[in-house]
mmCIF file of C-alpha atoms in Angstrom:
data_model
loop_
_atom_site.group_PDB
_atom_site.id
_atom_site.type_symbol
_atom_site.label_atom_id
_atom_site.label_comp_id
_atom_site.label_asym_id
_atom_site.label_seq_id
_atom_site.Cartn_x
_atom_site.Cartn_y
_atom_site.Cartn_z
ATOM 1 C CA UNK P 40 -18.573 34.230 -56.527
ATOM 2 C CA UNK P 41 -17.121 36.904 -58.802
ATOM 3 C CA UNK P 42 -18.114 36.972 -62.479
ATOM 4 C CA UNK P 43 -14.490 36.344 -63.572
ATOM 5 C CA UNK P 44 -14.235 33.253 -61.391
ATOM 6 C CA UNK P 45 -17.584 31.899 -62.612
ATOM 7 C CA UNK P 46 -16.596 32.376 -66.254
ATOM 8 C CA UNK P 47 -13.235 30.746 -65.615
ATOM 9 C CA UNK P 48 -14.834 27.707 -63.951
ATOM 10 C CA UNK P 49 -17.309 27.228 -66.806
ATOM 11 C CA UNK P 50 -14.544 27.398 -69.419
ATOM 12 C CA UNK P 51 -12.347 25.051 -67.379
ATOM 13 C CA UNK P 52 -15.198 22.533 -67.119
ATOM 14 C CA UNK P 53 -15.828 22.655 -70.872
ATOM 15 C CA UNK P 54 -12.149 22.170 -71.632
ATOM 16 C CA UNK P 55 -11.939 19.290 -69.137
ATOM 17 C CA UNK P 56 -14.839 17.475 -70.815
ATOM 18 C CA UNK P 57 -13.531 18.093 -74.345
ATOM 19 C CA UNK P 58 -9.994 16.986 -73.461
ATOM 20 C CA UNK P 59 -11.383 13.889 -71.742
ATOM 21 C CA UNK P 60 -13.423 12.903 -74.791
ATOM 22 C CA UNK P 61 -10.492 13.548 -77.120
ATOM 23 C CA UNK P 62 -8.183 11.540 -74.849
ATOM 24 C CA UNK P 63 -10.556 8.550 -74.929
ATOM 25 C CA UNK P 64 -10.891 8.749 -78.707
ATOM 26 C CA UNK P 65 -7.123 9.078 -79.113
ATOM 27 C CA UNK P 66 -6.414 6.063 -76.927
ATOM 28 C CA UNK P 67 -9.046 3.977 -78.693
ATOM 29 C CA UNK P 68 -7.776 4.961 -82.110
ATOM 30 C CA UNK P 69 -4.158 4.390 -81.093
ATOM 31 C CA UNK P 70 -4.938 0.872 -79.802
ATOM 32 C CA UNK P 71 -6.812 -0.018 -82.966
ATOM 33 C CA UNK P 72 -4.227 1.368 -85.329
ATOM 34 C CA UNK P 73 -1.204 0.011 -83.440
ATOM 35 C CA UNK P 74 -1.957 -3.489 -84.746
ATOM 36 C CA UNK P 75 -1.827 -2.467 -88.408
ATOM 37 C CA UNK P 76 1.037 -1.987 -90.875
ATOM 38 C CA UNK P 77 3.219 1.074 -91.699
ATOM 39 C CA UNK P 78 0.500 2.843 -93.667
ATOM 40 C CA UNK P 79 -1.667 2.887 -90.615
ATOM 41 C CA UNK P 80 1.153 4.369 -88.557
ATOM 42 C CA UNK P 81 1.272 7.234 -91.019
ATOM 43 C CA UNK P 82 -2.469 7.759 -90.570
ATOM 44 C CA UNK P 83 -1.969 7.920 -86.815
ATOM 45 C CA UNK P 84 0.754 10.541 -87.239
ATOM 46 C CA UNK P 85 -1.578 12.570 -89.402
ATOM 47 C CA UNK P 86 -4.330 12.298 -86.798
ATOM 48 C CA UNK P 87 -1.979 13.439 -84.042
ATOM 49 C CA UNK P 88 -0.860 16.383 -86.187
ATOM 50 C CA UNK P 89 -4.491 17.400 -86.634
ATOM 51 C CA UNK P 90 -5.068 17.067 -82.906
ATOM 52 C CA UNK P 91 -1.964 18.743 -81.500
ATOM 53 C CA UNK P 92 -0.564 20.671 -84.473
ATOM 54 C CA UNK P 93 2.817 20.576 -86.233
ATOM 55 C CA UNK P 94 5.062 22.431 -88.656
ATOM 56 C CA UNK P 95 4.235 19.817 -91.313
ATOM 57 C CA UNK P 96 0.539 20.609 -90.966
ATOM 58 C CA UNK P 97 1.168 24.293 -91.664
ATOM 59 C CA UNK P 98 3.216 23.487 -94.795
ATOM 60 C CA UNK P 99 1.143 20.568 -96.084
ATOM 61 C CA UNK P 100 -0.224 22.499 -99.061
ATOM 62 C CA UNK P 101 3.042 23.946 -100.381
ATOM 63 C CA UNK P 102 2.853 24.100 -104.223
ATOM 64 C CA UNK P 103 4.342 21.056 -105.944
ATOM 65 C CA UNK P 104 4.268 22.640 -109.391
ATOM 66 C CA UNK P 105 3.990 26.078 -110.938
ATOM 67 C CA UNK P 106 6.086 29.114 -110.067
ATOM 68 C CA UNK P 107 5.194 30.992 -106.905
ATOM 69 C CA UNK P 108 6.379 33.692 -104.500
ATOM 70 C CA UNK P 109 6.430 32.554 -100.872
ATOM 71 C CA UNK P 110 4.971 34.798 -98.183
ATOM 72 C CA UNK P 111 6.820 34.426 -94.876
ATOM 73 C CA UNK P 112 4.609 35.878 -92.113
ATOM 74 C CA UNK P 113 6.408 37.511 -89.179
ATOM 75 C CA UNK P 114 3.552 38.200 -86.780
ATOM 76 C CA UNK P 115 3.702 38.794 -83.036
ATOM 77 C CA UNK P 116 6.672 38.605 -80.696
ATOM 78 C CA UNK P 117 9.698 36.847 -82.192
ATOM 79 C CA UNK P 118 10.471 34.061 -79.741
ATOM 80 C CA UNK P 119 11.065 30.340 -79.375
ATOM 81 C CA UNK P 120 8.097 28.161 -80.324
ATOM 82 C CA UNK P 121 8.287 26.523 -76.905
ATOM 83 C CA UNK P 122 7.600 22.982 -78.102
ATOM 84 C CA UNK P 123 4.052 22.990 -76.717
ATOM 85 C CA UNK P 124 2.429 21.338 -79.730
ATOM 86 C CA UNK P 125 1.539 24.608 -81.373
ATOM 87 C CA UNK P 126 -0.470 25.968 -78.407
ATOM 88 C CA UNK P 127 1.925 28.831 -77.658
ATOM 89 C CA UNK P 128 2.313 29.596 -81.377
ATOM 90 C CA UNK P 129 -1.469 29.684 -81.796
ATOM 91 C CA UNK P 130 -1.792 32.270 -79.024
ATOM 92 C CA UNK P 131 1.176 34.413 -80.110
ATOM 93 C CA UNK P 132 0.902 34.211 -83.909
ATOM 94 C CA UNK P 133 4.644 33.621 -84.384
ATOM 95 C CA UNK P 134 5.901 30.044 -84.877
ATOM 96 C CA UNK P 135 9.692 30.059 -85.031
ATOM 97 C CA UNK P 136 10.180 26.331 -85.666
ATOM 98 C CA UNK P 137 7.696 26.366 -88.537
ATOM 99 C CA UNK P 138 9.334 29.392 -90.184
ATOM 100 C CA UNK P 139 12.800 27.815 -90.000
ATOM 101 C CA UNK P 140 11.517 24.610 -91.598
ATOM 102 C CA UNK P 141 9.558 26.666 -94.153
ATOM 103 C CA UNK P 142 12.633 28.520 -95.406
ATOM 104 C CA UNK P 143 14.565 25.228 -95.616
ATOM 105 C CA UNK P 144 11.809 23.823 -97.831
ATOM 106 C CA UNK P 145 11.858 26.960 -99.987
ATOM 107 C CA UNK P 146 15.595 26.545 -100.555
ATOM 108 C CA UNK P 147 14.901 23.094 -102.022
ATOM 109 C CA UNK P 148 11.844 24.162 -104.044
ATOM 110 C CA UNK P 149 12.651 24.790 -107.712
ATOM 111 C CA UNK P 150 9.208 26.344 -108.220
ATOM 112 C CA UNK P 151 9.797 29.037 -105.644
ATOM 113 C CA UNK P 152 10.996 32.282 -107.211
ATOM 114 C CA UNK P 153 11.349 34.581 -104.214
ATOM 115 C CA UNK P 154 10.216 35.466 -100.707
ATOM 116 C CA UNK P 155 8.009 38.240 -99.384
ATOM 117 C CA UNK P 156 8.369 38.998 -95.671
ATOM 118 C CA UNK P 157 5.096 40.339 -94.289
ATOM 119 C CA UNK P 158 6.044 41.919 -90.958
ATOM 120 C CA UNK P 159 3.743 42.967 -88.139
ATOM 121 C CA UNK P 160 5.860 42.624 -85.006
ATOM 122 C CA UNK P 161 7.299 44.649 -82.108
ATOM 123 C CA UNK P 162 10.457 42.505 -82.341
ATOM 124 C CA UNK P 163 11.578 39.850 -79.913
ATOM 125 C CA UNK P 164 14.458 37.744 -78.662
ATOM 126 C CA UNK P 165 17.952 38.351 -80.039
ATOM 127 C CA UNK P 166 18.653 34.632 -80.544
ATOM 128 C CA UNK P 167 15.542 33.798 -82.589
ATOM 129 C CA UNK P 168 15.682 37.018 -84.623
ATOM 130 C CA UNK P 169 19.280 36.353 -85.613
ATOM 131 C CA UNK P 170 18.660 32.652 -86.290
ATOM 132 C CA UNK P 171 15.861 33.409 -88.745
ATOM 133 C CA UNK P 172 17.872 36.275 -90.287
ATOM 134 C CA UNK P 173 20.784 33.917 -90.965
ATOM 135 C CA UNK P 174 18.391 31.336 -92.457
ATOM 136 C CA UNK P 175 16.997 33.974 -94.816
ATOM 137 C CA UNK P 176 20.518 35.014 -95.824
ATOM 138 C CA UNK P 177 21.306 31.328 -96.445
ATOM 139 C CA UNK P 178 18.269 31.220 -98.748
ATOM 140 C CA UNK P 179 19.597 34.157 -100.765
ATOM 141 C CA UNK P 180 23.116 32.729 -100.959
ATOM 142 C CA UNK P 181 22.037 29.234 -102.029
ATOM 143 C CA UNK P 182 19.244 30.184 -104.446
ATOM 144 C CA UNK P 183 20.138 33.651 -105.724
ATOM 145 C CA UNK P 184 16.447 34.525 -105.442
ATOM 146 C CA UNK P 185 15.193 37.898 -104.160
ATOM 147 C CA UNK P 186 13.567 38.786 -100.857
ATOM 148 C CA UNK P 187 11.157 41.688 -100.453
ATOM 149 C CA UNK P 188 9.935 43.046 -97.111
ATOM 150 C CA UNK P 189 6.598 44.715 -96.429
ATOM 151 C CA UNK P 190 5.981 46.363 -93.053
ATOM 152 C CA UNK P 191 2.388 46.359 -91.887
ATOM 153 C CA UNK P 192 1.070 48.107 -88.745
ATOM 154 C CA UNK P 193 4.240 47.627 -86.679
ATOM 155 C CA UNK P 194 7.737 46.586 -87.680
ATOM 156 C CA UNK P 195 10.094 47.522 -84.889
ATOM 157 C CA UNK P 196 13.420 46.374 -83.493
ATOM 158 C CA UNK P 197 13.700 42.632 -84.285
ATOM 159 C CA UNK P 198 11.301 43.211 -87.173
ATOM 160 C CA UNK P 199 13.751 45.722 -88.662
ATOM 161 C CA UNK P 200 16.510 43.167 -88.048
ATOM 162 C CA UNK P 201 14.668 40.562 -90.138
ATOM 163 C CA UNK P 202 13.656 43.095 -92.798
ATOM 164 C CA UNK P 203 17.374 43.748 -93.291
ATOM 165 C CA UNK P 204 17.621 40.371 -95.054
ATOM 166 C CA UNK P 205 15.498 41.787 -97.892
ATOM 167 C CA UNK P 206 16.728 43.353 -101.118
ATOM 168 C CA UNK P 207 13.972 45.969 -100.899
ATOM 169 C CA UNK P 208 11.871 47.201 -97.990
ATOM 170 C CA UNK P 209 8.498 48.943 -98.173
ATOM 171 C CA UNK P 210 5.931 50.038 -95.610
ATOM 172 C CA UNK P 211 2.335 51.136 -95.344
ATOM 173 C CA UNK P 212 1.969 54.879 -94.815
ATOM 174 C CA UNK P 213 0.686 54.214 -91.268
ATOM 175 C CA UNK P 214 3.485 51.822 -90.290
ATOM 176 C CA UNK P 215 5.446 52.347 -87.087
ATOM 177 C CA UNK P 216 9.043 51.193 -87.477
ATOM 178 C CA UNK P 217 12.514 51.811 -86.056
ATOM 179 C CA UNK P 218 13.271 51.197 -82.368
ATOM 180 C CA UNK P 219 16.699 49.943 -83.411
ATOM 181 C CA UNK P 220 18.358 48.810 -80.227
ATOM 182 C CA UNK P 221 18.613 46.184 -77.503
ATOM 183 C CA UNK P 222 17.003 45.858 -74.095
ATOM 184 C CA UNK P 223 17.440 43.582 -71.113
ATOM 185 C CA UNK P 224 14.658 44.075 -68.583
ATOM 186 C CA UNK P 225 14.583 43.101 -64.951
ATOM 187 C CA UNK P 226 12.490 44.098 -61.962
ATOM 188 C CA UNK P 227 13.701 45.027 -58.475
ATOM 189 C CA UNK P 228 10.905 43.963 -56.145
ATOM 190 C CA UNK P 229 13.056 43.996 -53.011
ATOM 191 C CA UNK P 230 11.121 46.956 -51.573
ATOM 192 C CA UNK P 231 7.821 45.143 -52.077
ATOM 193 C CA UNK P 232 9.240 41.943 -50.594
ATOM 194 C CA UNK P 233 10.323 43.874 -47.508
ATOM 195 C CA UNK P 234 6.854 45.332 -47.037
ATOM 196 C CA UNK P 235 5.114 41.963 -47.207
ATOM 197 C CA UNK P 236 7.741 40.146 -45.147
ATOM 198 C CA UNK P 237 9.424 38.130 -47.914
ATOM 199 C CA UNK P 238 13.185 37.765 -48.075
ATOM 200 C CA UNK P 239 14.954 36.064 -50.950
ATOM 201 C CA UNK P 240 17.773 33.703 -50.000
ATOM 202 C CA UNK P 241 19.995 32.287 -52.756
ATOM 203 C CA UNK P 242 22.899 29.884 -52.276
ATOM 204 C CA UNK P 243 25.314 30.850 -55.040
ATOM 205 C CA UNK P 244 28.713 29.720 -56.276
ATOM 206 C CA UNK P 245 29.868 33.298 -56.912
ATOM 207 C CA UNK P 246 28.642 36.822 -56.223
ATOM 208 C CA UNK P 247 27.112 37.402 -59.666
ATOM 209 C CA UNK P 248 25.339 34.063 -60.030
ATOM 210 C CA UNK P 249 22.003 35.534 -58.919
ATOM 211 C CA UNK P 250 22.320 38.854 -60.740
ATOM 212 C CA UNK P 251 19.016 40.062 -62.108
ATOM 213 C CA UNK P 252 17.112 38.486 -59.251
ATOM 214 C CA UNK P 253 13.924 40.404 -58.492
ATOM 215 C CA UNK P 254 14.466 40.083 -54.763
ATOM 216 C CA UNK P 255 17.750 41.988 -54.630
ATOM 217 C CA UNK P 256 18.948 45.342 -55.995
ATOM 218 C CA UNK P 257 21.409 45.033 -58.874
ATOM 219 C CA UNK P 258 24.974 46.088 -58.098
ATOM 220 C CA UNK P 259 26.978 48.484 -60.261
ATOM 221 C CA UNK P 260 29.164 45.590 -61.382
ATOM 222 C CA UNK P 261 26.143 43.557 -62.452
ATOM 223 C CA UNK P 262 24.698 46.496 -64.384
ATOM 224 C CA UNK P 263 28.034 46.808 -66.200
ATOM 225 C CA UNK P 264 27.958 43.100 -67.086
ATOM 226 C CA UNK P 265 24.497 43.422 -68.606
ATOM 227 C CA UNK P 266 25.523 46.615 -70.406
ATOM 228 C CA UNK P 267 28.364 44.768 -72.148
ATOM 229 C CA UNK P 268 25.904 42.159 -73.417
ATOM 230 C CA UNK P 269 23.543 44.861 -74.676
ATOM 231 C CA UNK P 270 26.372 46.780 -76.360
ATOM 232 C CA UNK P 271 27.608 43.688 -78.221
ATOM 233 C CA UNK P 272 24.126 42.840 -79.512
ATOM 234 C CA UNK P 273 23.602 46.507 -80.444
ATOM 235 C CA UNK P 274 26.783 46.610 -82.539
ATOM 236 C CA UNK P 275 25.639 43.468 -84.356
ATOM 237 C CA UNK P 276 22.213 45.032 -85.040
ATOM 238 C CA UNK P 277 23.658 48.312 -86.293
ATOM 239 C CA UNK P 278 26.121 46.508 -88.570
ATOM 240 C CA UNK P 279 23.343 44.467 -90.166
ATOM 241 C CA UNK P 280 21.164 47.523 -90.807
ATOM 242 C CA UNK P 281 24.138 49.476 -92.193
ATOM 243 C CA UNK P 282 24.939 46.674 -94.642
ATOM 244 C CA UNK P 283 21.316 46.265 -95.724
ATOM 245 C CA UNK P 284 20.720 49.981 -96.272
ATOM 246 C CA UNK P 285 24.155 50.739 -97.710
ATOM 247 C CA UNK P 286 24.822 53.242 -94.936
ATOM 248 C CA UNK P 287 27.762 53.863 -92.658
ATOM 249 C CA UNK P 288 27.664 52.480 -89.126
ATOM 250 C CA UNK P 289 27.952 56.040 -87.813
ATOM 251 C CA UNK P 290 24.892 57.161 -89.799
ATOM 252 C CA UNK P 291 22.849 54.224 -88.540
ATOM 253 C CA UNK P 292 23.885 54.856 -84.939
ATOM 254 C CA UNK P 293 22.646 58.436 -85.279
ATOM 255 C CA UNK P 294 19.198 56.951 -86.007
ATOM 256 C CA UNK P 295 19.444 53.966 -83.664
ATOM 257 C CA UNK P 296 18.781 55.550 -80.280
ATOM 258 C CA UNK P 297 15.737 53.373 -79.706
ATOM 259 C CA UNK P 298 13.188 55.841 -81.059
ATOM 260 C CA UNK P 299 10.369 54.821 -83.410
ATOM 261 C CA UNK P 300 9.759 56.339 -86.851
ATOM 262 C CA UNK P 301 6.768 56.901 -89.090
ATOM 263 C CA UNK P 302 6.940 55.452 -92.593
ATOM 264 C CA UNK P 303 7.655 58.906 -94.029
ATOM 265 C CA UNK P 304 10.460 59.493 -91.552
ATOM 266 C CA UNK P 305 11.896 56.054 -92.336
ATOM 267 C CA UNK P 306 11.998 56.895 -96.057
ATOM 268 C CA UNK P 307 13.589 60.283 -95.389
ATOM 269 C CA UNK P 308 16.258 58.634 -93.223
ATOM 270 C CA UNK P 309 16.995 55.885 -95.747
ATOM 271 C CA UNK P 310 15.690 53.048 -93.569
ATOM 272 C CA UNK P 311 13.151 51.829 -96.154
ATOM 273 C CA UNK P 312 12.777 52.156 -99.928
ATOM 274 C CA UNK P 313 9.254 53.504 -100.166
ATOM 275 C CA UNK P 314 5.630 53.612 -99.078
ATOM 276 C CA UNK P 315 2.949 51.460 -100.727
ATOM 277 C CA UNK P 316 -0.428 50.023 -99.899
ATOM 278 C CA UNK P 317 -0.389 46.252 -99.574
ATOM 279 C CA UNK P 318 -2.171 45.928 -102.942
ATOM 280 C CA UNK P 319 0.390 48.186 -104.600
ATOM 281 C CA UNK P 320 3.226 46.243 -103.042
ATOM 282 C CA UNK P 321 1.837 42.864 -104.140
ATOM 283 C CA UNK P 322 1.464 44.134 -107.693
ATOM 284 C CA UNK P 323 5.001 45.524 -107.582
ATOM 285 C CA UNK P 324 6.377 42.114 -106.604
ATOM 286 C CA UNK P 325 4.407 40.456 -109.404
ATOM 287 C CA UNK P 326 5.769 42.962 -111.925
ATOM 288 C CA UNK P 327 9.345 42.582 -110.687
ATOM 289 C CA UNK P 328 9.302 38.781 -110.538
ATOM 290 C CA UNK P 329 7.011 37.963 -113.434
ATOM 291 C CA UNK P 330 5.207 35.568 -111.065
ATOM 292 C CA UNK P 331 1.536 36.059 -110.205
ATOM 293 C CA UNK P 332 1.019 33.273 -107.658
ATOM 294 C CA UNK P 333 1.591 33.802 -103.929
ATOM 295 C CA UNK P 334 1.739 31.051 -101.314
ATOM 296 C CA UNK P 335 1.272 31.554 -97.583
ATOM 297 C CA UNK P 336 1.467 28.672 -95.071
ATOM 298 C CA UNK P 337 -1.631 27.736 -93.140
ATOM 299 C CA UNK P 338 -1.938 27.417 -89.407
ATOM 300 C CA UNK P 339 0.172 24.756 -87.726
ATOM 301 C CA UNK P 340 -2.207 24.736 -84.766
ATOM 302 C CA UNK P 341 -4.173 21.553 -84.108
ATOM 303 C CA UNK P 342 -7.639 21.280 -82.643
ATOM 304 C CA UNK P 343 -6.385 21.363 -79.055
ATOM 305 C CA UNK P 344 -4.129 24.387 -79.622
ATOM 306 C CA UNK P 345 -6.990 26.284 -81.220
ATOM 307 C CA UNK P 346 -9.266 25.335 -78.340
ATOM 308 C CA UNK P 347 -6.834 26.469 -75.648
ATOM 309 C CA UNK P 348 -5.876 29.548 -77.665
ATOM 310 C CA UNK P 349 -9.533 30.578 -77.942
ATOM 311 C CA UNK P 350 -10.179 29.838 -74.277
ATOM 312 C CA UNK P 351 -7.249 31.995 -73.191
ATOM 313 C CA UNK P 352 -8.772 34.922 -75.073
ATOM 314 C CA UNK P 353 -12.252 34.413 -73.595
ATOM 315 C CA UNK P 354 -11.236 33.851 -69.972
ATOM 316 C CA UNK P 355 -10.370 37.215 -68.372
ATOM 317 C CA UNK P 356 -6.992 37.368 -66.650
ATOM 318 C CA UNK P 357 -6.712 38.328 -63.021
ATOM 319 C CA UNK P 358 -4.502 41.212 -61.958
ATOM 320 C CA UNK P 359 -1.924 38.696 -60.684
ATOM 321 C CA UNK P 360 -1.860 36.853 -64.037
ATOM 322 C CA UNK P 361 -1.328 40.127 -65.902
ATOM 323 C CA UNK P 362 1.615 40.985 -63.626
ATOM 324 C CA UNK P 363 3.149 37.515 -64.035
ATOM 325 C CA UNK P 364 2.843 37.734 -67.837
ATOM 326 C CA UNK P 365 4.503 41.146 -67.855
ATOM 327 C CA UNK P 366 7.380 40.033 -65.646
ATOM 328 C CA UNK P 367 7.857 36.840 -67.656
ATOM 329 C CA UNK P 368 7.982 38.663 -70.994
ATOM 330 C CA UNK P 369 9.906 41.796 -70.098
ATOM 331 C CA UNK P 370 11.808 40.838 -66.978
ATOM 332 C CA UNK P 371 13.435 37.614 -68.102
ATOM 333 C CA UNK P 372 16.981 38.981 -68.253
ATOM 334 C CA UNK P 373 17.224 37.864 -71.904
ATOM 335 C CA UNK P 374 18.568 40.375 -74.460
ATOM 336 C CA UNK P 375 15.742 41.497 -76.735
ATOM 337 C CA UNK P 376 15.425 43.383 -80.006
ATOM 338 C CA UNK P 377 12.061 44.577 -78.745
ATOM 339 C CA UNK P 378 9.942 47.724 -78.739
ATOM 340 C CA UNK P 379 7.680 48.022 -75.743
ATOM 341 C CA UNK P 380 4.114 48.853 -76.878
ATOM 342 C CA UNK P 381 3.000 52.331 -75.898
ATOM 343 C CA UNK P 382 1.517 52.463 -72.403
ATOM 344 C CA UNK P 383 3.025 49.141 -71.258
#
């Protein structure tokens, strides 16, 4: 048996035993607590949050008194949380549902005096990027409080989109940014299917219902349909950057051909306000706001999500799993504000 398969079986066995034990404990605790009053029900909810994870768990220690600046972490691919009890968020690092709830809580918090976006992301889905952007703009409109953005190792595409909600944007000198644009990816595997004797057969209501299918070449008409979607999302992106940077749409479009920029190039082109180390940036925010306390939410992952997240990193992926992941992420047919990592 191959080493990969042996390792996978051992990890699967461990997870099976752990999940079985946890399931027994959960059932026993649920049966015992079910007979008690409302207070006990709350304890059960708390236990389930600890086990499976939740947005409330991540925000449980939000300051109840004393002024503070809220750090909003934008880490990993911007995408839907998936509703898998924090497991997907634990693996990816980005938890969309938690961030939306977080900003809502900040709007209602009188002790909050501003937001710092800490961005380390290649971008992500158009829908989620715009939804969080609009929530951040709602925060500014309702509270009148400032937002600062700090770009870490990577802040591309959808990351730039979200950074455009900030009043000021700064980056580390080694930051990679830019990649302003939109992409819809699909794969044409019809040649491969033909070689291995697979033929895709779709029963459709109209000729374009199965457009983007990997088993059939895309027609010129279908490419034009996708191009219209990309163009509309691109115009929206460019308009947001132009407004945020006080630039004309034409000037932004001259920069927005999908290329990436160094931090120095971004400053020279007016895309960010300056270059600072993270320590310098934090001190700058303290000086500007007069507030010295920062708050960052904890992990919303429960014990099970952490377990599965760790296991997924330990267990090596087969070549087939790598291909499936790539197709799922980049060939979904969904418009993305996304920069493909170099070499992918």
